[in-house]
Short mmCIF file of C-alpha atoms in Angstrom, two decimals:
data_model
loop_
_atom_site.label_atom_id
_atom_site.label_comp_id
_atom_site.label_asym_id
_atom_site.label_seq_id
_atom_site.Cartn_x
_atom_site.Cartn_y
_atom_site.Cartn_z
CA MET C 1 12.66 7.89 26.31
CA LYS C 2 9.66 5.88 25.12
CA ALA C 3 10.46 3.28 27.79
CA ASP C 4 10.56 6.04 30.40
CA TYR C 5 7.03 7.13 29.49
CA GLN C 6 5.79 3.55 29.60
CA ASP C 7 7.33 2.96 33.02
CA LEU C 8 5.66 6.09 34.41
CA VAL C 9 2.29 5.20 32.90
CA ASP C 10 2.56 1.73 34.41
CA GLU C 11 3.40 3.33 37.76
CA ILE C 12 0.22 5.42 37.63
CA SER C 13 -1.80 2.36 36.57
CA ALA C 14 -0.51 0.46 39.60
CA LEU C 15 -1.16 3.37 41.97
CA LEU C 16 -4.76 3.85 40.88
CA GLY C 17 -5.62 0.26 40.07
CA ALA C 18 -6.73 1.03 36.51
CA PRO C 19 -4.99 1.05 33.11
CA ALA C 20 -3.77 4.56 32.27
CA THR C 21 -3.26 6.20 28.88
CA LEU C 22 -0.83 9.07 28.20
CA GLU C 23 -1.49 11.54 25.40
CA ASN C 24 0.29 14.74 24.44
CA ARG C 25 -1.56 18.05 24.50
CA ASP C 26 -2.69 17.47 20.91
CA PHE C 27 -4.29 14.18 22.01
CA GLY C 28 -1.67 12.05 20.26
CA LEU C 29 -1.05 8.73 22.02
CA ILE C 30 2.33 8.31 23.74
CA ALA C 31 1.90 5.26 25.99
CA PHE C 32 -0.87 3.14 27.52
CA GLY C 33 -1.24 0.56 30.26
CA ALA C 34 -2.19 -3.04 29.67
CA HIS C 35 -5.90 -3.96 29.70
CA ASP C 36 -6.18 -7.37 31.30
CA SER C 37 -9.85 -7.23 32.24
CA ASP C 38 -12.49 -9.56 30.80
CA ASP C 39 -15.03 -6.79 31.27
CA ASP C 40 -16.12 -5.51 27.85
CA THR C 41 -16.90 -2.13 29.38
CA ALA C 42 -13.24 -1.65 30.32
CA MET C 43 -12.84 -0.17 26.84
CA ASP C 44 -15.12 2.21 24.98
CA PRO C 45 -14.97 3.47 21.36
CA VAL C 46 -13.03 6.61 22.27
CA ARG C 47 -10.33 4.73 24.17
CA THR C 48 -10.14 1.98 21.55
CA ARG C 49 -9.72 4.49 18.73
CA SER C 50 -7.04 6.37 20.64
CA ILE C 51 -4.99 3.21 21.07
CA LEU C 52 -5.52 1.83 17.56
CA THR C 53 -5.02 5.08 15.63
CA ARG C 54 -2.75 6.80 18.18
CA LYS C 55 -4.93 9.92 18.20
CA SER C 56 -8.37 11.24 19.08
CA THR C 57 -10.83 13.02 16.83
CA PRO C 58 -11.31 16.81 16.97
CA ALA C 59 -14.82 16.25 18.33
CA VAL C 60 -13.54 14.12 21.22
CA ARG C 61 -10.82 16.65 21.93
CA ALA C 62 -13.33 19.50 22.05
CA TRP C 63 -15.59 17.47 24.36
CA PHE C 64 -12.87 16.82 26.92
CA GLU C 65 -11.39 20.31 26.72
CA GLY C 66 -14.84 21.63 27.52
CA PHE C 67 -14.30 20.38 31.09
CA GLY C 68 -11.38 22.75 31.59
CA ILE C 69 -8.56 20.21 31.41
CA THR C 70 -6.23 22.69 29.66
CA ARG C 71 -6.38 24.97 32.73
CA ALA C 72 -6.64 22.37 35.48
CA THR C 73 -3.77 21.78 37.90
CA GLY C 74 -5.26 18.70 39.54
CA PRO C 75 -7.39 15.66 38.63
CA VAL C 76 -10.55 16.33 36.63
CA ARG C 77 -13.50 13.94 36.68
CA ILE C 78 -15.43 13.76 33.40
CA PRO C 79 -18.83 12.04 33.15
CA ALA C 80 -19.74 9.53 30.48
CA ALA C 81 -21.41 10.75 27.28
CA PRO C 82 -22.76 7.74 25.34
CA ASP C 83 -23.87 9.90 22.41
CA ALA C 84 -20.23 10.94 21.92
CA GLY C 85 -18.92 7.37 22.28
CA VAL C 86 -17.64 8.09 25.81
CA LEU C 87 -19.26 5.15 27.59
CA ARG C 88 -17.37 5.38 30.86
CA ASP C 89 -16.62 8.13 33.36
CA ARG C 90 -13.01 9.30 33.22
CA ILE C 91 -10.33 10.83 35.37
CA CYS C 92 -7.92 13.20 33.64
CA LEU C 93 -4.56 14.01 35.23
CA PRO C 94 -3.17 17.12 33.51
CA VAL C 95 0.55 16.79 32.76
CA ARG C 96 2.17 20.18 33.30
CA HIS C 97 5.67 21.60 33.47
CA ARG C 98 6.32 25.08 34.84
CA GLY C 99 2.65 25.91 34.50
CA VAL C 100 2.29 24.78 30.88
CA VAL C 101 0.07 21.82 30.03
CA LEU C 102 1.99 19.33 27.89
CA GLY C 103 -0.27 16.29 27.98
CA TYR C 104 -2.88 14.26 29.82
CA VAL C 105 -3.05 10.95 31.65
CA TRP C 106 -6.44 9.27 31.30
CA LEU C 107 -8.07 6.57 33.41
CA LEU C 108 -11.52 5.05 33.34
CA ASP C 109 -13.27 6.00 36.58
CA ALA C 110 -15.22 3.58 38.76
CA ASP C 111 -17.20 3.82 41.97
CA PRO C 112 -15.82 4.56 44.53
CA GLY C 113 -12.70 5.41 42.53
CA PRO C 114 -9.17 6.08 43.78
CA SER C 115 -8.61 7.87 47.07
CA ALA C 116 -7.40 11.46 47.30
CA ASP C 117 -4.01 10.29 48.57
CA ARG C 118 -3.50 8.00 45.61
CA LEU C 119 -4.57 10.73 43.17
CA THR C 120 -2.04 13.07 44.80
CA ALA C 121 0.67 10.45 44.36
CA ALA C 122 -0.39 9.94 40.73
CA MET C 123 -0.13 13.71 40.10
CA GLU C 124 3.46 13.60 41.39
CA VAL C 125 4.20 10.96 38.74
CA ALA C 126 2.46 13.16 36.17
CA GLU C 127 4.88 15.95 37.09
CA ARG C 128 7.79 13.66 36.23
CA ILE C 129 6.12 12.92 32.90
CA GLY C 130 5.82 16.69 32.36
CA ALA C 131 9.57 17.12 32.85
CA LEU C 132 10.24 14.42 30.25
CA LEU C 133 7.81 16.00 27.76
CA ALA C 134 9.41 19.41 28.29
CA ASP C 135 12.86 17.95 27.58
CA GLU C 136 11.49 16.30 24.46
CA GLU C 137 9.90 19.54 23.26
CA ARG C 138 13.19 21.39 23.72
CA ALA C 139 15.03 18.70 21.77
CA ASP C 140 12.39 18.84 18.99
CA ALA C 141 12.68 22.63 18.85
CA ASP C 142 16.47 22.41 18.57
CA LEU C 143 16.25 19.91 15.73
CA SER C 144 13.57 21.97 14.00
CA ARG C 145 15.74 25.08 14.21
CA GLU C 146 18.83 23.30 12.87
CA LEU C 147 16.94 21.61 10.01
CA ARG C 148 15.38 24.92 9.00
CA ALA C 149 18.81 26.55 9.07
CA VAL C 150 20.14 23.94 6.63
CA LEU C 151 17.21 24.33 4.24
CA THR C 152 17.36 28.13 4.26
CA ALA C 153 21.14 28.66 4.24
CA GLU C 154 22.45 30.60 1.27
CA GLY C 155 25.28 28.15 0.60
CA GLY C 156 29.02 28.13 1.16
CA TRP C 157 30.25 28.40 4.73
CA GLN C 158 26.77 29.22 6.03
CA TYR C 159 25.41 25.96 4.68
CA ASP C 160 28.40 23.99 5.97
CA MET C 161 27.96 25.43 9.47
CA ALA C 162 24.23 24.68 9.45
CA VAL C 163 24.87 21.07 8.39
CA ALA C 164 27.46 20.66 11.14
CA ALA C 165 25.01 21.97 13.75
CA LEU C 166 22.26 19.63 12.50
CA ARG C 167 24.66 16.70 12.57
CA THR C 168 25.46 17.44 16.21
CA ALA C 169 21.78 17.79 17.13
CA LEU C 170 20.85 14.50 15.43
CA GLY C 171 23.68 12.55 17.04
CA ARG C 172 23.91 8.98 15.76
CA ASP C 173 20.90 9.53 13.50
CA ALA C 174 22.93 11.97 11.42
CA GLU C 175 24.89 9.27 9.58
CA GLY C 176 21.91 7.05 8.91
CA LEU C 177 19.80 6.64 5.78
CA HIS C 178 17.04 9.23 5.40
CA ALA C 179 14.35 10.44 3.04
CA LEU C 180 13.41 14.12 3.09
CA LEU C 181 9.73 14.95 2.64
CA CYS C 182 8.03 18.19 1.64
CA VAL C 183 4.41 18.56 2.80
CA ALA C 184 2.71 21.48 1.05
CA PRO C 185 0.87 23.57 1.73
CA TRP C 186 1.10 23.24 5.51
CA PRO C 187 -1.60 24.94 7.62
CA GLY C 188 0.35 27.59 9.50
CA PRO C 189 3.85 28.25 10.81
CA GLY C 190 3.65 25.84 13.75
CA THR C 191 5.82 22.71 13.64
CA PRO C 192 4.13 19.51 14.87
CA SER C 193 5.73 17.00 17.20
CA VAL C 194 8.00 14.36 15.70
CA ARG C 195 5.50 11.92 17.23
CA THR C 196 3.02 12.95 14.54
CA ALA C 197 4.44 10.29 12.22
CA PRO C 198 6.59 7.20 12.85
CA GLY C 199 10.26 7.30 11.94
CA VAL C 200 10.54 11.09 11.81
CA ALA C 201 13.90 12.40 13.03
CA ALA C 202 13.23 16.12 12.58
CA LEU C 203 10.52 18.49 11.34
CA CYS C 204 10.43 22.18 10.47
CA THR C 205 8.19 24.62 8.63
CA VAL C 206 9.52 26.68 5.72
CA PRO C 207 8.09 29.45 3.53
CA TRP C 208 5.92 28.14 0.72
CA PRO C 209 4.96 30.92 -1.71
CA ALA C 210 1.31 31.17 -2.53
CA ARG C 211 0.16 30.87 -6.07
CA THR C 212 0.28 34.05 -8.10
CA ALA C 213 -1.66 34.56 -11.29
CA ARG C 214 0.86 34.54 -14.09
CA ASP C 215 -1.53 34.38 -16.99
CA PRO C 216 -5.24 35.14 -16.82
CA HIS C 217 -6.37 31.52 -16.84
CA PRO C 218 -7.81 30.64 -13.49
CA GLY C 219 -11.36 31.27 -14.35
CA GLY C 220 -12.89 28.12 -15.73
CA THR C 221 -13.63 27.02 -19.23
CA GLY C 222 -14.58 30.47 -20.42
CA ALA C 223 -15.20 30.63 -24.12
CA GLY C 224 -13.78 27.18 -24.59
CA GLY C 225 -17.07 25.60 -23.66
CA ALA C 226 -18.95 27.90 -25.97
CA GLY C 227 -16.80 26.78 -28.84
CA ALA C 228 -18.11 23.25 -28.73
CA GLY C 229 -21.15 23.99 -30.82
CA ALA C 230 -19.12 25.75 -33.47
CA GLU C 231 -16.71 22.84 -33.49
CA ALA C 232 -19.45 20.35 -34.10
CA GLY C 233 -20.64 22.31 -37.08
CA GLY C 234 -17.22 22.92 -38.55
CA ALA C 235 -15.62 19.63 -37.91
CA GLY C 236 -13.44 18.62 -40.79
CA ALA C 237 -10.85 21.30 -40.85
CA GLY C 238 -7.31 20.33 -40.06
CA ALA C 239 -7.83 16.60 -40.15
CA GLY C 240 -4.21 15.73 -39.58
CA GLY C 241 -3.61 18.34 -36.95
CA PRO C 242 -2.39 17.61 -33.50
CA GLY C 243 -3.76 19.03 -30.36
CA ALA C 244 -3.30 19.29 -26.78
CA PRO C 245 -3.91 17.29 -23.76
CA ARG C 246 -6.11 17.27 -21.05
CA ALA C 247 -5.78 20.41 -19.34
CA GLY C 248 -6.03 23.43 -20.92
CA ALA C 249 -4.20 26.15 -19.98
CA ALA C 250 -2.70 28.01 -17.36
CA ALA C 251 -2.96 27.46 -13.75
CA ALA C 252 -2.02 30.13 -11.34
CA THR C 253 1.53 29.52 -10.30
CA ALA C 254 4.27 30.39 -7.95
CA GLY C 255 8.00 30.79 -8.42
CA ARG C 256 10.17 27.87 -9.32
CA ALA C 257 12.62 26.31 -6.94
CA PRO C 258 15.90 28.14 -6.90
CA ALA C 259 19.06 26.24 -7.55
CA GLY C 260 20.95 27.22 -4.42
CA PRO C 261 20.89 25.46 -1.06
CA GLY C 262 18.83 28.25 0.45
CA ALA C 263 15.84 27.58 -1.72
CA ALA C 264 13.47 27.30 1.17
CA GLY C 265 14.29 30.66 2.58
CA ARG C 266 14.06 32.42 -0.75
CA GLY C 267 10.66 31.13 -1.60
CA LEU C 268 10.97 27.62 -2.45
CA ALA C 269 8.30 27.49 -4.79
CA GLY C 270 5.31 25.66 -5.67
CA PRO C 271 1.73 26.27 -6.42
CA GLY C 272 -0.07 26.36 -3.14
CA ALA C 273 -2.85 28.27 -1.55
CA ALA C 274 -1.96 30.67 1.20
CA PRO C 275 -4.37 30.87 4.08
CA PRO C 276 -6.59 33.94 3.93
CA GLY C 277 -4.61 36.93 5.12
CA GLY C 278 -1.45 34.98 5.79
CA ALA C 279 1.70 33.60 4.23
CA ALA C 280 1.84 30.02 3.01
CA HIS C 281 4.04 27.40 4.62
CA GLY C 282 5.45 24.00 3.81
CA LEU C 283 6.69 21.33 6.18
CA ALA C 284 10.03 19.52 5.84
CA ALA C 285 10.35 16.09 7.45
CA LEU C 286 13.51 14.03 7.76
CA VAL C 287 12.48 10.36 7.98
CA ARG C 288 14.73 7.46 8.99
CA LEU C 289 15.00 4.52 6.60
CA ARG C 290 16.50 1.06 7.04
CA SER C 291 17.10 0.48 3.34
CA ALA C 292 16.94 2.57 0.17
CA GLU C 293 15.02 -0.31 -1.40
CA ALA C 294 12.36 -0.19 1.34
CA PRO C 295 10.77 3.27 1.29
CA ALA C 296 7.68 2.22 3.28
CA PRO C 297 8.60 4.28 6.39
CA ALA C 298 8.79 7.45 4.29
CA LEU C 299 5.48 6.73 2.57
CA THR C 300 3.79 5.96 5.89
CA ALA C 301 5.13 9.19 7.38
CA ALA C 302 3.96 11.07 4.29
CA THR C 303 0.41 9.77 4.73
CA ARG C 304 0.35 10.58 8.45
CA LEU C 305 1.67 14.11 7.92
CA ARG C 306 -0.78 14.75 5.09
CA ASP C 307 -3.59 13.63 7.39
CA ALA C 308 -2.27 15.97 10.09
CA ALA C 309 -2.35 18.82 7.59
CA GLY C 310 -5.97 18.14 6.73
CA GLY C 311 -5.34 16.24 3.51
CA GLY C 312 -7.88 18.00 1.31
CA ALA C 313 -8.03 21.37 -0.30
CA PRO C 314 -7.44 24.41 1.91
CA SER C 315 -10.53 26.46 2.57
CA GLY C 316 -11.23 28.77 -0.33
CA ALA C 317 -8.39 27.40 -2.44
CA PRO C 318 -8.94 27.38 -6.21
CA PRO C 319 -7.97 24.24 -8.13
CA THR C 320 -4.29 24.06 -8.96
CA ALA C 321 -5.05 23.94 -12.65
CA VAL C 322 -8.19 25.08 -14.38
CA TRP C 323 -8.55 21.90 -16.28
CA ALA C 324 -8.40 19.79 -13.15
CA ALA C 325 -12.12 20.45 -13.04
CA GLY C 326 -12.39 18.42 -16.23
CA GLY C 327 -12.38 15.23 -14.16
CA ALA C 328 -10.53 11.96 -14.38
CA GLY C 329 -11.69 11.31 -17.91
CA ALA C 330 -9.23 13.82 -19.26
CA VAL C 331 -6.13 11.94 -18.21
CA PRO C 332 -6.06 8.49 -16.66
CA GLY C 333 -5.37 8.76 -12.97
CA ALA C 334 -6.49 12.34 -12.58
CA GLY C 335 -9.14 13.31 -10.09
CA HIS C 336 -7.38 14.01 -6.77
CA PRO C 337 -8.63 17.23 -5.24
CA ALA C 338 -6.18 20.07 -5.08
CA GLY C 339 -4.88 20.23 -1.55
CA THR C 340 -2.01 19.06 0.62
CA VAL C 341 0.51 16.86 -1.15
CA VAL C 342 3.82 15.30 -0.13
CA GLY C 343 6.98 15.23 -2.24
CA VAL C 344 9.54 12.55 -1.38
CA ALA C 345 13.23 12.95 -2.23
CA ASP C 346 15.48 10.05 -3.16
CA PRO C 347 17.00 8.38 -0.06
CA ARG C 348 20.43 9.61 1.07
CA ARG C 349 22.87 8.61 3.76
CA GLY C 350 23.98 11.36 6.10
CA VAL C 351 22.95 15.03 6.00
CA ASP C 352 25.58 16.63 3.76
CA ASP C 353 23.33 16.56 0.68
CA LEU C 354 20.11 17.85 2.25
CA ALA C 355 20.04 20.90 -0.05
CA GLN C 356 19.67 18.69 -3.13
CA ALA C 357 17.26 16.40 -1.30
CA TRP C 358 15.06 19.39 -0.42
CA ARG C 359 15.03 20.57 -4.04
CA GLU C 360 13.84 17.11 -5.06
CA ALA C 361 11.16 16.91 -2.37
CA ALA C 362 9.87 20.43 -3.02
CA SER C 363 9.87 19.89 -6.77
CA ALA C 364 7.94 16.64 -6.40
CA ALA C 365 5.38 18.42 -4.19
CA ARG C 366 5.02 21.21 -6.75
CA ALA C 367 4.57 18.67 -9.51
CA ALA C 368 1.82 16.89 -7.56
CA LEU C 369 0.06 20.20 -6.94
CA ALA C 370 0.26 21.05 -10.62
CA GLN C 371 -0.63 17.57 -11.88
CA PRO C 372 -2.92 15.87 -9.33
CA ARG C 373 -2.53 12.44 -10.90
CA LEU C 374 1.07 12.41 -9.62
CA GLY C 375 -0.04 12.69 -5.99
CA PRO C 376 -1.04 13.01 -3.30
CA VAL C 377 2.32 11.41 -2.38
CA ALA C 378 4.86 11.96 -5.14
CA PRO C 379 8.36 10.44 -5.05
CA TRP C 380 10.91 12.47 -6.98
CA ALA C 381 11.67 9.48 -9.19
CA SER C 382 8.04 9.27 -10.34
CA ILE C 383 7.38 12.80 -11.63
CA GLY C 384 8.96 12.32 -15.07
CA PRO C 385 9.33 15.53 -17.13
CA TYR C 386 8.40 17.63 -14.11
CA ARG C 387 11.93 16.99 -12.84
CA LEU C 388 13.00 19.39 -15.59
CA LEU C 389 10.00 21.72 -15.50
CA THR C 390 10.37 22.42 -11.80
CA ALA C 391 13.97 23.47 -12.40
CA LEU C 392 12.91 26.38 -14.63
CA PRO C 393 13.52 29.90 -13.27
CA PRO C 394 10.70 31.57 -11.31
CA ALA C 395 7.60 32.31 -13.35
CA PRO C 396 9.17 32.44 -16.83
CA PRO C 397 6.96 34.19 -19.37
CA HIS C 398 4.94 31.97 -21.63
CA ASP C 399 6.48 31.37 -25.04
CA ARG C 400 4.94 33.77 -27.51
CA ALA C 401 3.77 30.88 -29.68
CA VAL C 402 1.42 29.63 -26.97
CA ARG C 403 0.48 32.88 -25.24
CA ALA C 404 -2.81 33.22 -27.11
CA LEU C 405 -3.71 29.56 -26.54
CA LEU C 406 -3.30 30.03 -22.78
CA ALA C 407 -5.81 32.86 -22.62
CA PRO C 408 -9.01 32.10 -20.65
CA ALA C 409 -11.10 32.07 -23.83
CA HIS C 410 -9.21 29.05 -25.15
CA THR C 411 -9.11 26.77 -22.11
CA GLU C 412 -10.88 23.94 -23.92
CA LEU C 413 -8.48 24.15 -26.85
CA ALA C 414 -5.48 24.05 -24.55
CA ARG C 415 -6.93 21.07 -22.72
CA THR C 416 -7.53 19.31 -26.03
CA ALA C 417 -3.96 20.00 -27.14
CA GLU C 418 -2.47 18.63 -23.93
CA VAL C 419 -4.54 15.44 -23.98
CA PHE C 420 -3.57 14.90 -27.60
CA LEU C 421 0.13 15.27 -26.85
CA ASP C 422 -0.13 13.17 -23.67
CA ASN C 423 -1.55 10.42 -25.88
CA ALA C 424 1.40 10.59 -28.28
CA GLY C 425 -0.69 12.20 -31.01
CA GLN C 426 -3.09 9.27 -31.33
CA ALA C 427 -6.41 10.72 -32.41
CA GLY C 428 -8.56 7.76 -31.39
CA ARG C 429 -7.26 7.63 -27.81
CA THR C 430 -7.49 11.41 -27.52
CA ALA C 431 -11.08 11.58 -28.72
CA ALA C 432 -12.05 8.79 -26.33
CA ALA C 433 -10.33 10.51 -23.40
CA LEU C 434 -12.09 13.78 -24.16
CA GLY C 435 -15.42 12.16 -24.98
CA ILE C 436 -15.67 13.87 -28.38
CA HIS C 437 -15.94 12.82 -32.02
CA ARG C 438 -12.74 12.58 -34.05
CA GLN C 439 -13.93 15.29 -36.43
CA THR C 440 -14.43 17.61 -33.45
CA LEU C 441 -10.91 16.78 -32.32
CA TYR C 442 -9.44 17.60 -35.75
CA TYR C 443 -11.31 20.88 -35.82
CA ARG C 444 -9.97 21.86 -32.40
CA LEU C 445 -6.42 20.91 -33.38
CA SER C 446 -6.61 23.06 -36.50
CA ARG C 447 -7.65 25.99 -34.30
CA VAL C 448 -4.69 25.28 -32.03
CA GLU C 449 -2.36 25.44 -35.04
CA ASN C 450 -3.93 28.70 -36.21
CA LEU C 451 -3.59 30.28 -32.77
CA THR C 452 -0.01 29.19 -32.19
CA GLY C 453 1.47 29.15 -35.67
CA LEU C 454 2.86 25.71 -34.84
CA ASP C 455 2.74 22.68 -37.11
CA LEU C 456 1.67 19.74 -34.99
CA ASP C 457 3.03 17.33 -37.57
CA GLU C 458 6.52 18.59 -36.64
CA GLY C 459 8.21 16.96 -33.67
CA GLU C 460 9.92 20.12 -32.36
CA ASP C 461 6.70 22.12 -32.58
CA ARG C 462 4.91 19.38 -30.66
CA LEU C 463 7.67 19.40 -28.04
CA LEU C 464 7.45 23.17 -27.63
CA LEU C 465 3.68 23.11 -27.21
CA HIS C 466 3.70 20.13 -24.86
CA MET C 467 6.35 21.60 -22.56
CA ALA C 468 4.68 25.02 -22.62
CA LEU C 469 1.38 23.51 -21.54
CA LYS C 470 3.05 21.53 -18.76
CA ALA C 471 5.02 24.58 -17.63
CA ALA C 472 1.79 26.58 -17.51
CA ARG C 473 0.61 24.29 -14.71
CA MET C 474 3.57 25.19 -12.56
#
């Protein structure tokens, strides 16, 4: 189909005597004609960026839409706007099908420009492009529906039927090697075009539960910061005591990923911020691979889809974990803003095992939201202990031994304990990571032991505290 678009764009270029560019209605590049002119003005920054990055900026889109191209049924002439980087006049041919605009053909205008007859002929070609785009949209919608059905099926015969339908819709792609991605949170229920990222075979949106406060710990450092002065004065107690790592305490969380194939439909889980007044969504993307040892196509698609989602933190979203505000000094590699992340499942051949692949991708996304240093693109194989933590049942209660430590008043102590355990109990490395004196560290660790009743010289007590602090992020 790509060749069909190119042939039609070349036909318009020949009709009008100027290189044409075809974009979809979201201003994503589909095809463009060859530029064989020596004239430097044959290209301007807007056109160059569209070809090189395969998309236009929101500002450029708003500028052109201001000339009524979304409603136009015939050619629209648009004047140059040097301040906006539009150095040349343009002709826009709206691409419509059954009254719906599906894209635009763009040409740089020149005096005297193409005749009315040639523009009419070019619009007839644009109608053929519209029919192709409509067919493509229907095919995308079918694939999206079938992929969503697989990810939300309850299991058993329902899952088997959904997989069979997806296999039919994918055709030859169904038996190929794929990686399944989970982009979360995704801004809204709308599914983007598969053209959004290279190598994507199918996309669909799924429910992505918003974060719910499980323990009152989203508020900041609270009394933890106030304790610093007391710690400095009382340093010495508990010299051998262990403490906790970098992030203290509890982040607001959402339910854990269910074990069944229908995890997506039942609230697949993951800390994420719902848009104000609306439900949260995630995006599933099935990406073609050539080799399991060459995951580059999946990682490229992950980056493109994250960019399409906005990349940064959703408006008004609190940090995934309170201690994320502590900065990169707390744990090496930390410092990504909370926001859209992408989990990447292990590669698989065929579509029979998509339920397990989706659990991996969603779990990796949840892990990256909970622990920013794992993201923003997190392969399942790279999330370490979070492979187990994300398999816990939805919102389990905190262990009674750590409940008091995870209260807002003790955020700094919880952060200290986690950094200590992340650094394998090495006091020197922990103090350096936290930027505190060793005596202050020992004092904090003794307070942790008093609050929890745990002995941080005991391996099992350390394990319980460490896992409880990690689970609190989820």
